[in-house]
Every structure is written in C-alpha cells, then in structure tokens.
Amino acid sequence: VPHDQPAPYPFEGVWDCGDQRGVFTLTDRIYNPGGEEIEILEVSAEGEGHFLRMVDGHEVLLTVIPDGRLHWQALTPNDDFTCKPLR
C-alpha cells in the first residue's frame, strides 16, 4: 500500500438515502446516483463537512454526523436529507 495515498474523505462510500432517493456511491471524484457517474470537480473543507461542486452544476455540502449518517444539503436545487452508510 503506497504511503503517499491520501486518506479517504469521510463521505466516501455507499449510502442509503431512503425510498425516494435510493442508494448512491460517492468517491473523491465521482457521484453515482445509480445509473450514471457524475464527475466531482472540486472538494473543499467547509466547517465540519465538505463542499462538492459537480460537473453538472450541482453544489452540495456533505457532513458525516456523529452517529455515522451522512447529511446531504444541496444548494442547487435546494435539497436536504440524511442517509445511512451501507459500506
């Protein structure tokens, strides 16, 4: 294992966001809501979480809350929900 590999962001993984939003995968470069991969152009630390800017124009603030769930707060369009980790 190379030592120069950065640690994964806390939001990286597979998340279950309920019946309406389904399951999606996040890495440091890709958001996959279950059919297409959307490139993440920028990740920056923002308070307790991370701000993501995606190639399709979406801007999202992701925060892993103390119980291990992910809080998703999208700025465009306005969307706010919580997801549980699958892995």
CSV table of C-alpha atoms in Angstrom, one decimal:
chain,number,residue,atom,x,y,z
A,1,VAL,CA,0.0,0.0,0.0
A,2,PRO,CA,1.6,3.3,-1.0
A,3,HIS,CA,2.1,5.7,1.8
A,4,ASP,CA,1.5,8.8,-0.3
A,5,GLN,CA,-2.1,7.9,-0.9
A,6,PRO,CA,-4.4,10.4,0.9
A,7,ALA,CA,-6.9,9.1,3.4
A,8,PRO,CA,-10.4,8.8,2.0
A,9,TYR,CA,-12.9,11.6,2.7
A,10,PRO,CA,-15.4,10.7,5.4
A,11,PHE,CA,-18.2,10.9,2.8
A,12,GLU,CA,-16.7,8.3,0.5
A,13,GLY,CA,-18.8,5.1,0.4
A,14,VAL,CA,-22.2,3.7,-0.4
A,15,TRP,CA,-25.2,5.5,1.2
A,16,ASP,CA,-28.9,4.5,1.5
A,17,CYS,CA,-31.0,7.6,1.4
A,18,GLY,CA,-34.4,6.0,1.7
A,19,ASP,CA,-37.2,5.1,-0.8
A,20,GLN,CA,-37.4,8.4,-2.6
A,21,ARG,CA,-33.7,9.0,-3.2
A,22,GLY,CA,-32.4,5.4,-3.2
A,23,VAL,CA,-28.8,4.3,-2.9
A,24,PHE,CA,-25.8,6.2,-4.2
A,25,THR,CA,-22.0,5.9,-4.3
A,26,LEU,CA,-19.5,8.7,-3.5
A,27,THR,CA,-15.8,8.8,-4.1
A,28,ASP,CA,-13.4,11.8,-4.1
A,29,ARG,CA,-14.1,12.1,-7.9
A,30,ILE,CA,-17.4,10.5,-8.7
A,31,TYR,CA,-21.0,10.8,-7.6
A,32,ASN,CA,-23.1,7.8,-8.8
A,33,PRO,CA,-26.8,8.0,-8.0
A,34,GLY,CA,-27.4,4.6,-9.6
A,35,GLY,CA,-27.1,4.8,-13.4
A,36,GLU,CA,-24.6,7.5,-14.4
A,37,GLU,CA,-21.4,8.7,-12.9
A,38,ILE,CA,-21.2,12.4,-12.4
A,39,GLU,CA,-17.7,13.9,-12.1
A,40,ILE,CA,-16.9,15.9,-8.9
A,41,LEU,CA,-14.8,18.9,-10.0
A,42,GLU,CA,-13.9,20.2,-6.6
A,43,VAL,CA,-13.9,19.1,-2.9
A,44,SER,CA,-13.2,21.6,-0.2
A,45,ALA,CA,-13.4,21.5,3.6
A,46,GLU,CA,-16.3,23.6,4.9
A,47,GLY,CA,-16.8,23.7,8.7
A,48,GLU,CA,-17.5,20.1,9.9
A,49,GLY,CA,-18.1,18.9,6.4
A,50,HIS,CA,-17.1,19.1,2.7
A,51,PHE,CA,-18.4,21.2,-0.1
A,52,LEU,CA,-18.6,19.4,-3.5
A,53,ARG,CA,-19.0,21.0,-6.9
A,54,MET,CA,-20.1,18.7,-9.7
A,55,VAL,CA,-19.7,18.9,-13.4
A,56,ASP,CA,-23.5,19.1,-13.9
A,57,GLY,CA,-23.6,22.2,-11.8
A,58,HIS,CA,-24.8,20.6,-8.5
A,59,GLU,CA,-23.2,22.1,-5.3
A,60,VAL,CA,-23.6,20.0,-2.2
A,61,LEU,CA,-22.5,20.3,1.4
A,62,LEU,CA,-21.9,16.8,3.0
A,63,THR,CA,-21.4,16.3,6.7
A,64,VAL,CA,-21.0,13.0,8.4
A,65,ILE,CA,-22.9,13.4,11.7
A,66,PRO,CA,-21.7,11.7,15.0
A,67,ASP,CA,-24.0,8.7,14.6
A,68,GLY,CA,-22.3,7.9,11.2
A,69,ARG,CA,-25.1,9.0,8.9
A,70,LEU,CA,-24.5,11.4,6.1
A,71,HIS,CA,-26.3,14.8,5.9
A,72,TRP,CA,-26.7,16.0,2.3
A,73,GLN,CA,-27.5,19.7,1.8
A,74,ALA,CA,-27.7,20.7,-1.8
A,75,LEU,CA,-27.7,24.3,-2.8
A,76,THR,CA,-28.8,23.8,-6.4
A,77,PRO,CA,-31.6,22.6,-6.3
A,78,ASN,CA,-32.4,23.2,-2.6
A,79,ASP,CA,-32.5,19.6,-1.1
A,80,ASP,CA,-31.8,18.4,2.4
A,81,PHE,CA,-31.8,14.8,3.7
A,82,THR,CA,-29.9,12.2,5.7
A,83,CYS,CA,-28.5,8.8,4.6
A,84,LYS,CA,-27.2,5.8,6.4
A,85,PRO,CA,-24.0,4.0,5.4
A,86,LEU,CA,-24.1,0.7,3.6
A,87,ARG,CA,-20.3,0.4,3.3
